[in-house]
mmCIF file of C-alpha atoms in Angstrom:
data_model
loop_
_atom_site.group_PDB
_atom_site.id
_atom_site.type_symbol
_atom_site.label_atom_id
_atom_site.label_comp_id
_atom_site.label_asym_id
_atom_site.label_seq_id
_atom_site.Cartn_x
_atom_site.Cartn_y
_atom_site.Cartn_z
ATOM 1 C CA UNK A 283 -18.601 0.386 5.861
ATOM 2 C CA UNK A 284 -17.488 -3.507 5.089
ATOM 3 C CA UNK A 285 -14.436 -4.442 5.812
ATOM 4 C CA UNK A 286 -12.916 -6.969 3.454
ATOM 5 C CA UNK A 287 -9.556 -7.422 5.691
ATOM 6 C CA UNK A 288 -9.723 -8.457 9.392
ATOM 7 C CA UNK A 289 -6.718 -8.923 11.034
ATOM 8 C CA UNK A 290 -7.000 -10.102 14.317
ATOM 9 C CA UNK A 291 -4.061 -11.347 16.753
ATOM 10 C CA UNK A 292 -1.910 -11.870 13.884
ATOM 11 C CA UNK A 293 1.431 -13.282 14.655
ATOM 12 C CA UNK A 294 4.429 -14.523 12.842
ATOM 13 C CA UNK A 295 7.837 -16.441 14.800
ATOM 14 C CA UNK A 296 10.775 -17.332 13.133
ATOM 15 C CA UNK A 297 13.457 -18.543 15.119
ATOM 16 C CA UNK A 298 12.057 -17.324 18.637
ATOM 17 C CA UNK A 299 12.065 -13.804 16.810
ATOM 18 C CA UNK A 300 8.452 -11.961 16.071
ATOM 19 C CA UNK A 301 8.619 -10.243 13.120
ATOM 20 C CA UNK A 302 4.979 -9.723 13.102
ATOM 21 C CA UNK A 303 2.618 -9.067 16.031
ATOM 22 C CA UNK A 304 -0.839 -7.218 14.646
ATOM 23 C CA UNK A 305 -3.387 -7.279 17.433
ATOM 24 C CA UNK A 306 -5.863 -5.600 14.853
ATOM 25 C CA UNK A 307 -6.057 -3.933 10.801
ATOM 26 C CA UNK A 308 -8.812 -3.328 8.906
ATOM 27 C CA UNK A 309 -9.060 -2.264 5.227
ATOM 28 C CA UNK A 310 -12.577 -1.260 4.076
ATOM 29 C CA UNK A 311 -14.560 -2.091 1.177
ATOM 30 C CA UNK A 312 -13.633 0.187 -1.808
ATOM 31 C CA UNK A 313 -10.824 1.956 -0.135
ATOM 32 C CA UNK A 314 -7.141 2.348 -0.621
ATOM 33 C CA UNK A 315 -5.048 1.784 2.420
ATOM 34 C CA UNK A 316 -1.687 2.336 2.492
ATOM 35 C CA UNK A 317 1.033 0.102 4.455
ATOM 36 C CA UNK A 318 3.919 1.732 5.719
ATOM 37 C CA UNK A 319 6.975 1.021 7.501
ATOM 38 C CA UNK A 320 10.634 0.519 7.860
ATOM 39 C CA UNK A 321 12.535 -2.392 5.466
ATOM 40 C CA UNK A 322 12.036 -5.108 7.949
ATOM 41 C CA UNK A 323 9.048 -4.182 9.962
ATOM 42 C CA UNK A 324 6.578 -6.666 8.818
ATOM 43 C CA UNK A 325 4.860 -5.494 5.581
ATOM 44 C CA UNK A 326 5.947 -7.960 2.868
ATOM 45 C CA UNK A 327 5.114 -11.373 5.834
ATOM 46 C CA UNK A 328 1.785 -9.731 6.610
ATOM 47 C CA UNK A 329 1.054 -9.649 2.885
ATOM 48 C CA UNK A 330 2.341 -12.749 2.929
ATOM 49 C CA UNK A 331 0.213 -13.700 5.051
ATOM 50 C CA UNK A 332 -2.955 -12.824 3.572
ATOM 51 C CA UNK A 333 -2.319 -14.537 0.516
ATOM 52 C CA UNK A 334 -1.430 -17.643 2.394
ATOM 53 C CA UNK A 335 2.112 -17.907 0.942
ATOM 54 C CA UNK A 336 2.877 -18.057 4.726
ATOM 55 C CA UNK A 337 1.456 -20.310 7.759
ATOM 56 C CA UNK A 338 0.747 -17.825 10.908
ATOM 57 C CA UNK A 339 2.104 -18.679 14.098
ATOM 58 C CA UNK A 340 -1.048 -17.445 15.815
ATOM 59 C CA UNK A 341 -3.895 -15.410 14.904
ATOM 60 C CA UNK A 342 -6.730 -14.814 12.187
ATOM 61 C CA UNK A 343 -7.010 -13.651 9.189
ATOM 62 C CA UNK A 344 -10.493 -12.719 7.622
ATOM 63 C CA UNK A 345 -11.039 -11.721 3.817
ATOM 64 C CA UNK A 346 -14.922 -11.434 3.362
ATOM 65 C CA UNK A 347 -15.476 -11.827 6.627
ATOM 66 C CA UNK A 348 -14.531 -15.567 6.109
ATOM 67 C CA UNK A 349 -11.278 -17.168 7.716
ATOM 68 C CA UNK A 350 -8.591 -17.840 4.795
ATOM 69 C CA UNK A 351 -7.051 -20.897 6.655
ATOM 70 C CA UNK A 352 -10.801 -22.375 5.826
ATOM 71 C CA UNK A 353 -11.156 -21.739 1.975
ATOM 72 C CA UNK A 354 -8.766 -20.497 -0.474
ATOM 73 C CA UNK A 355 -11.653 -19.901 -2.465
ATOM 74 C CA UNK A 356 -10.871 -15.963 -1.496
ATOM 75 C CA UNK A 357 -7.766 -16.148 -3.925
ATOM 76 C CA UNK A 358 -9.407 -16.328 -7.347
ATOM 77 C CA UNK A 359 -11.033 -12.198 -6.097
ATOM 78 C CA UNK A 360 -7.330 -11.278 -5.176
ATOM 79 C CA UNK A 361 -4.599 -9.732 -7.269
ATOM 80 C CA UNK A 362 -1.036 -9.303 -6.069
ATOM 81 C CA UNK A 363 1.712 -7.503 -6.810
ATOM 82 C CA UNK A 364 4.252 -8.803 -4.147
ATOM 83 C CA UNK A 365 7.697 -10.004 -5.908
ATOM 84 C CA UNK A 366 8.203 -9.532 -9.612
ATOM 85 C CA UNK A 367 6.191 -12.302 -11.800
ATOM 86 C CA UNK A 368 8.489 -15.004 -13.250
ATOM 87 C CA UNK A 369 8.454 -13.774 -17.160
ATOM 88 C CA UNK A 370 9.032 -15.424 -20.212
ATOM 89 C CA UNK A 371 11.413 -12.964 -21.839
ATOM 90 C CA UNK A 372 10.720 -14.128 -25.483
ATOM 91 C CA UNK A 373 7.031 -13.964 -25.563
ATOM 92 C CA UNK A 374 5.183 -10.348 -25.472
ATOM 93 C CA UNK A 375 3.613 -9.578 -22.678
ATOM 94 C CA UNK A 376 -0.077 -10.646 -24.772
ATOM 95 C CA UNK A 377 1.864 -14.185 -24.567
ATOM 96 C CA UNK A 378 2.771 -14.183 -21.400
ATOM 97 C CA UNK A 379 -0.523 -13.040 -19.933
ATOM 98 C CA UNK A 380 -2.246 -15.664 -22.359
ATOM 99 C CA UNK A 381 0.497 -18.572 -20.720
ATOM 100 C CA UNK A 382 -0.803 -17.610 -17.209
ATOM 101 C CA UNK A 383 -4.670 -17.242 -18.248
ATOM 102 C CA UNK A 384 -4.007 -21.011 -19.252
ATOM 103 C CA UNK A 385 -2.706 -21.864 -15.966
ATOM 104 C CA UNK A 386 -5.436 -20.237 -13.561
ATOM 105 C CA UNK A 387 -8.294 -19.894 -15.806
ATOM 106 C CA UNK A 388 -9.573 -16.572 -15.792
ATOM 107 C CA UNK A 389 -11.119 -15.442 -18.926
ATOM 108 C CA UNK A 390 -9.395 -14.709 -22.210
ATOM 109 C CA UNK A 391 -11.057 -11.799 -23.316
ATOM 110 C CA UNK A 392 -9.690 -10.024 -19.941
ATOM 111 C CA UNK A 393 -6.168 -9.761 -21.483
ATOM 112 C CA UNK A 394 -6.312 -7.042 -24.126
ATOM 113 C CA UNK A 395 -8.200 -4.604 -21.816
ATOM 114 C CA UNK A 396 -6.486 -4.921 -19.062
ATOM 115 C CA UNK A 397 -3.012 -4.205 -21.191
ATOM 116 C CA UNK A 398 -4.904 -1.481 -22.144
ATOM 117 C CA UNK A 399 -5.718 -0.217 -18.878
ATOM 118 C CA UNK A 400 -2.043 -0.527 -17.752
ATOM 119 C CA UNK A 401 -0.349 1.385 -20.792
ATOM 120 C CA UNK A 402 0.811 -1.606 -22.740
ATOM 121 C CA UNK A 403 -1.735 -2.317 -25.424
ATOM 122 C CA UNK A 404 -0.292 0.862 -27.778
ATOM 123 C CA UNK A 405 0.695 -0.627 -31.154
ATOM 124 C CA UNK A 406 4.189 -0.687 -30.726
ATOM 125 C CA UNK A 407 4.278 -2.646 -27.637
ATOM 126 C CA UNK A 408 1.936 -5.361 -28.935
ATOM 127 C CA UNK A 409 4.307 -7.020 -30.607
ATOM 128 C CA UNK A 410 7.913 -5.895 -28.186
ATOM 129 C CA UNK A 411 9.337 -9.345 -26.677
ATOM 130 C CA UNK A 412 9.175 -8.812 -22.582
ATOM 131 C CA UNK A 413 13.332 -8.818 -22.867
ATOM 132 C CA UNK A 414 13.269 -5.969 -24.451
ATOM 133 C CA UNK A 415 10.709 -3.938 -22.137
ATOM 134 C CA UNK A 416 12.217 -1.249 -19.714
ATOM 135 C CA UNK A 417 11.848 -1.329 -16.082
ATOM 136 C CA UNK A 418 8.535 0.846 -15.920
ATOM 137 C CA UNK A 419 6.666 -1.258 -18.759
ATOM 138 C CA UNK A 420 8.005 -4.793 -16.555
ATOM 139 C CA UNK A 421 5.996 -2.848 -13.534
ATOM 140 C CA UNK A 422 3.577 -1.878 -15.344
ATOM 141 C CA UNK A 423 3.139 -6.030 -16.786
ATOM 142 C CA UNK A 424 3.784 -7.039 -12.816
ATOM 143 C CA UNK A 425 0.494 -4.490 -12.653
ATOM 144 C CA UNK A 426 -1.706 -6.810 -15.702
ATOM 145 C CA UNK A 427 -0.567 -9.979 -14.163
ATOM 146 C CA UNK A 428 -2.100 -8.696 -10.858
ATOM 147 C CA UNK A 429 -5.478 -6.847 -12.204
ATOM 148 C CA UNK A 430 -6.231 -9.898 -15.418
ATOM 149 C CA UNK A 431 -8.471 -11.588 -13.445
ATOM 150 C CA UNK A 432 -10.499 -9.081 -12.545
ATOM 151 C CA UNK A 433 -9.940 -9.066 -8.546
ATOM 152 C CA UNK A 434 -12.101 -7.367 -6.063
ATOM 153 C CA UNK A 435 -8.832 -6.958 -4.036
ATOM 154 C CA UNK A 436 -5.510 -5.486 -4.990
ATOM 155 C CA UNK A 437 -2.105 -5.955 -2.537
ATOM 156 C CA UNK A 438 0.361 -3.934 -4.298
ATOM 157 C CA UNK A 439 3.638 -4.234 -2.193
ATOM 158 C CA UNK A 440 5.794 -0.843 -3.655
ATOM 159 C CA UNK A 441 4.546 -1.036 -6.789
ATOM 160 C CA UNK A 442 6.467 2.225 -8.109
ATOM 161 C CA UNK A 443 9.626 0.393 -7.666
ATOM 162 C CA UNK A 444 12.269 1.660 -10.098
ATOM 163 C CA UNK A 445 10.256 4.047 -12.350
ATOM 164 C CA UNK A 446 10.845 7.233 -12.815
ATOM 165 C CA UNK A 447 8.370 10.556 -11.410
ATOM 166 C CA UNK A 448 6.341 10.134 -15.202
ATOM 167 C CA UNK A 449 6.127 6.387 -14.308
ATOM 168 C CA UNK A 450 5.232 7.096 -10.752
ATOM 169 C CA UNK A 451 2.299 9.555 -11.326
ATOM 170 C CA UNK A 452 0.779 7.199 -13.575
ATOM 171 C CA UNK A 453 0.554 4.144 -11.680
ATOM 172 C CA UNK A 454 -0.811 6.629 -9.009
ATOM 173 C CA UNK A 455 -3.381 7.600 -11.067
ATOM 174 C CA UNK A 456 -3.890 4.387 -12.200
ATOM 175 C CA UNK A 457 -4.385 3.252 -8.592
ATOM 176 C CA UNK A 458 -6.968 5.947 -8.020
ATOM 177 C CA UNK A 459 -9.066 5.481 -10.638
ATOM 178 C CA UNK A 460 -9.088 1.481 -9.899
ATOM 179 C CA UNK A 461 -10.618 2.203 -6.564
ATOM 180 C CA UNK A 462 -12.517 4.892 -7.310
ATOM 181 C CA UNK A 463 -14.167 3.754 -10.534
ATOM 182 C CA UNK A 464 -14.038 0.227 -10.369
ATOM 183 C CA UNK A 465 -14.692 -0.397 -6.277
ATOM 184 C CA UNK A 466 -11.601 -2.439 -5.981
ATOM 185 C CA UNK A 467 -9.866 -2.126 -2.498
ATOM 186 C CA UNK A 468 -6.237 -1.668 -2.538
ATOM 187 C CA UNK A 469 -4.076 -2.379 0.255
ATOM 188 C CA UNK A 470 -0.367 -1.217 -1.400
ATOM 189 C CA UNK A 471 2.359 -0.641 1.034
ATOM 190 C CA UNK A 472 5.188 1.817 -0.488
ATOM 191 C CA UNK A 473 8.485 3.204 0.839
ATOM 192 C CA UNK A 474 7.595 6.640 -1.093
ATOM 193 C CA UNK A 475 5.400 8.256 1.364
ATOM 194 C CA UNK A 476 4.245 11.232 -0.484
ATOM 195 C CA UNK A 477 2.763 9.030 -3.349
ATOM 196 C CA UNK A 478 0.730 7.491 -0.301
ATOM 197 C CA UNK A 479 -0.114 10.944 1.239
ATOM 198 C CA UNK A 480 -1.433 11.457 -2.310
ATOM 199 C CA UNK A 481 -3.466 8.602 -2.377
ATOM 200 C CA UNK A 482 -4.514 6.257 0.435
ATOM 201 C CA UNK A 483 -8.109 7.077 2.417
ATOM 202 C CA UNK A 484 -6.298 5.277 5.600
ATOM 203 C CA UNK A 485 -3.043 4.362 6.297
ATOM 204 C CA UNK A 486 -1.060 1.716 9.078
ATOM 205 C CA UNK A 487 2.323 2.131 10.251
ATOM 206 C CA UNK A 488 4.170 -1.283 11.318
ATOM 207 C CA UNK A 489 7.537 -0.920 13.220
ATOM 208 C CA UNK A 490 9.021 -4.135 14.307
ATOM 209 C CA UNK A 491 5.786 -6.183 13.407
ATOM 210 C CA UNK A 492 3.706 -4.039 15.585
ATOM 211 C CA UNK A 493 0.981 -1.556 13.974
ATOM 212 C CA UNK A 494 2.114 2.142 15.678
ATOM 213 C CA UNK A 495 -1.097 3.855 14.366
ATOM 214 C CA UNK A 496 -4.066 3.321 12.077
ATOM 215 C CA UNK A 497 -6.552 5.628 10.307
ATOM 216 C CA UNK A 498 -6.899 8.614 8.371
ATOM 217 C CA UNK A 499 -3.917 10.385 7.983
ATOM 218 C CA UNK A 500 -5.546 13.796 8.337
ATOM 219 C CA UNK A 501 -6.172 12.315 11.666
ATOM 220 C CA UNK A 502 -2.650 11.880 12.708
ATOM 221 C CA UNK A 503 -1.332 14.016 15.265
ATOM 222 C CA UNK A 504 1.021 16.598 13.233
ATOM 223 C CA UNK A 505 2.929 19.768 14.715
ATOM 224 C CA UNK A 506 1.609 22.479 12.986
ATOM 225 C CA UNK A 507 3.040 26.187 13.199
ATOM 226 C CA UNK A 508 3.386 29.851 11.391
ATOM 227 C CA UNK A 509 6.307 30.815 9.667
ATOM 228 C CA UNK A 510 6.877 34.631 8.922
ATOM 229 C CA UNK A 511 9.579 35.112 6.573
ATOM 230 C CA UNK A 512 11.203 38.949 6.149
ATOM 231 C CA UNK A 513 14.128 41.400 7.402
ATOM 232 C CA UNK A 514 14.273 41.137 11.100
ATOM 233 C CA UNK A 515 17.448 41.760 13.368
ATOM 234 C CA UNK A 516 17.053 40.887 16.902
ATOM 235 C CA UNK A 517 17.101 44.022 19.396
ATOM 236 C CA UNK A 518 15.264 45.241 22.321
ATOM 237 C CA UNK A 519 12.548 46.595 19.630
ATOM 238 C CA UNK A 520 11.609 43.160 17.997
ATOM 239 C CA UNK A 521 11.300 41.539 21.473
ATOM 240 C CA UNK A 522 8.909 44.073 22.731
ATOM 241 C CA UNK A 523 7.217 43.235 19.386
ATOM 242 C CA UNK A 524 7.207 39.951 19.981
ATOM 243 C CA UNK A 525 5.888 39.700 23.628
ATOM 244 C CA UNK A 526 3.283 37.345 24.537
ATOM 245 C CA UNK A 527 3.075 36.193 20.912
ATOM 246 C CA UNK A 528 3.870 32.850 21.401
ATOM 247 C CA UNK A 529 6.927 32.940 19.092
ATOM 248 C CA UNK A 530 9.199 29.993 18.969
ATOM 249 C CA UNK A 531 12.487 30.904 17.054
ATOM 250 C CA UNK A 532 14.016 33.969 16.052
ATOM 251 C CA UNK A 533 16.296 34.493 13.436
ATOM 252 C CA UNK A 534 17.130 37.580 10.851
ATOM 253 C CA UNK A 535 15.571 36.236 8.178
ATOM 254 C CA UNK A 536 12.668 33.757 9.818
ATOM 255 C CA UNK A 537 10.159 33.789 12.642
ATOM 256 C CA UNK A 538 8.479 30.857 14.085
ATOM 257 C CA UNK A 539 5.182 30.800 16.060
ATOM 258 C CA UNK A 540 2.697 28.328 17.471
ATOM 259 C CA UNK A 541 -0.069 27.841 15.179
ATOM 260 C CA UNK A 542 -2.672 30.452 15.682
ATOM 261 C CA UNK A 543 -6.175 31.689 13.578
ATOM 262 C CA UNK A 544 -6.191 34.358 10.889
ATOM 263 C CA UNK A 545 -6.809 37.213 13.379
ATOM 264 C CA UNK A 546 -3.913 36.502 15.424
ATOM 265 C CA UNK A 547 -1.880 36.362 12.490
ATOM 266 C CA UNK A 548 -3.200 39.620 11.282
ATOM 267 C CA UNK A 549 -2.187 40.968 13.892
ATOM 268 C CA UNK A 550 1.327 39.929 14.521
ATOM 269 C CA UNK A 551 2.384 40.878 10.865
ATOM 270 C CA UNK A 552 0.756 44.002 11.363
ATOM 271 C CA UNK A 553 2.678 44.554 14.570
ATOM 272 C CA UNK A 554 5.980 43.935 12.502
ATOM 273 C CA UNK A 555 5.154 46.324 9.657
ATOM 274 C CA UNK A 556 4.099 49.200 12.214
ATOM 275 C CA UNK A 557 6.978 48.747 13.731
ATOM 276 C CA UNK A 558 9.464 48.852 10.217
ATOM 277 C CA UNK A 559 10.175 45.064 9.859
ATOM 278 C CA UNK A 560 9.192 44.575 5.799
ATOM 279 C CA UNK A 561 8.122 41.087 5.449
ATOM 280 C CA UNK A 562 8.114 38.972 2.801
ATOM 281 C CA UNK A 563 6.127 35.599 3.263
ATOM 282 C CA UNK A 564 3.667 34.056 5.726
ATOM 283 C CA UNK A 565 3.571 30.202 5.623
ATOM 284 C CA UNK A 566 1.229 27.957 7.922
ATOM 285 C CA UNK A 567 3.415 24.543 7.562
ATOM 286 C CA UNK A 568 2.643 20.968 9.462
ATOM 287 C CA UNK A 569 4.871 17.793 9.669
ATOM 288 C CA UNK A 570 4.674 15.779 6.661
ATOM 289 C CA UNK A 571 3.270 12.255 6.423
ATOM 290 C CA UNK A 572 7.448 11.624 6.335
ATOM 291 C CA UNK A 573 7.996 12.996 9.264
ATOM 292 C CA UNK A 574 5.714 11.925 11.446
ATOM 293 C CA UNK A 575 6.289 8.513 9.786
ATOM 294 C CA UNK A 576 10.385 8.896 10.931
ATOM 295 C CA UNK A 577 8.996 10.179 14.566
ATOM 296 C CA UNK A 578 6.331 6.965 15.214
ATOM 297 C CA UNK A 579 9.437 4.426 13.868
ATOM 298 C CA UNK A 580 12.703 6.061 14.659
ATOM 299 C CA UNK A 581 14.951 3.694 16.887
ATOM 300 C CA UNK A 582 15.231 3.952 20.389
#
């Protein structure tokens, strides 16, 4: 598969300090990849970074296989979504999408679908002045002013930003179908890791500029166990039960166990209803994407 982002050796220095140090990312052709980390770890610089808003210290950058300190030729087939566009707040947002077609020079006839596309071509929003749009239609503009060109590449730095879980499942679904039906690759970094677990084909984590793990995150390491939920009161009875069954916590009301196959667990909760325990749910559960994100970043 292409990749159409090479990082390689990428560093950033302010003031003695590193804030980024990437010794290697890759986002493939077609695929959304999903940037994670702590405030302060390095996302919003690398991003940055790749739209040459900001000089590396060190390092390359490829987009296209071509080095962007050569040609920003690469910019014109990238759309960004990285701080909130500078509206004007008494033109609608056909006008203000027509004022920055003027500027750049993309084609006119992109504007209307690509309104339409993000929810904001509906009849009583063609006319609405931009001061008088809510914080989920501003996104959703911050979206049009990103896609109006018609980009091969979308950075999306937390595009759900402020909306509410309506808002948030559509611009997720909006995401999707971008990739999936129109080939653009997304790299979109988000604080609201479940909407990535939802969506990205790979992900990075960055803590303190440095990238902690990279690649699909079915692939991550994750604890994985069996919870049995019922009536159980400890006693000599439910320990002879429970010998050599791996079991990890007891309580009355919960039993944990290592993860185990189907016949194991067959047996166990047969074991426990023999034996006059009644039980009441069996739950195979893993570490979310959360967690393991809080375990690879937490503080020392």
């Amino acid at each position: 598969m292409n990749n159409v982002i090479e990082i390689k050796n990428l560093k950033k220095v302010y003031n003695n300090i590193t804030t980024v140090d990437l010794k290697s990312l890759t986002v493939r052709k077609g695929e959304i990849y999903g940037f994670l980390g702590p405030n302060g770890a390095g996302k919003s610089t690398t991003m940055k970074m790749i739209l040459s808003l900001l000089e590396p210290t060190s390092g390359e950058i490829d987009i296209f296989g071509n080095p962007v300190e050569k040609n920003t030729e690469y910019l014109n087939h990238i759309g960004s979504m990285i701080e909130e566009p500078s509206y004007y707040p008494n033109l609608s947002g056909y006008e203000n999408l027509l004022v920055f077609q003027k500027m750049i020079g993309f084609d006119k006839k992109n504007i209307w679908p690509t309104l339409e596309l993000v929810g904001l071509a509906e009849k009583n929003n063609r006319r609405k002045l931009v001061k008088a749009y809510s914080l989920g239609m501003k996104q959703r503009l911050a979206l049009a002013f990103a896609l109006v060109k018609d980009p091969k590449i979308l950075l999306l730095d937390e595009p759900t930003n402020g909306l509410d879980p309506a808002g948030i499942h559509e611009i997720r679904e909006l995401i999707i179908r971008l990739a999936k039906e129109k080939g653009l690759t997304v790299f979109i970094s988000s604080h609201i890791l479940s909407e990535i677990e939802h969506i990205a084909d790979r992900v990075g984590i960055i803590n303190r500029g440095r990238l902690v793990y990279e690649g699909k995150i079915e692939k991550i390491k994750s604890n994985a166990w069996l919870e049995i939920e019922g009536d159980f009161f400890s006693d000599t009875k439910l320990k002879e039960v429970l010998e050599g069954t791996g079991v990890t916590d007891i309580s009355d009301k919960i039993l944990k166990f290592k993860n185990m196959d189907n016949e194991e667990t067959s047996k166990i909760i047969r074991q426990l209803v023999i034996a006059g325990y009644p039980i009441y749910r069996v739950e195979r559960k893993k570490e979310s994407l959360e967690d393991i994100f809080l375990s690879m970043t937490k503080e020392d």
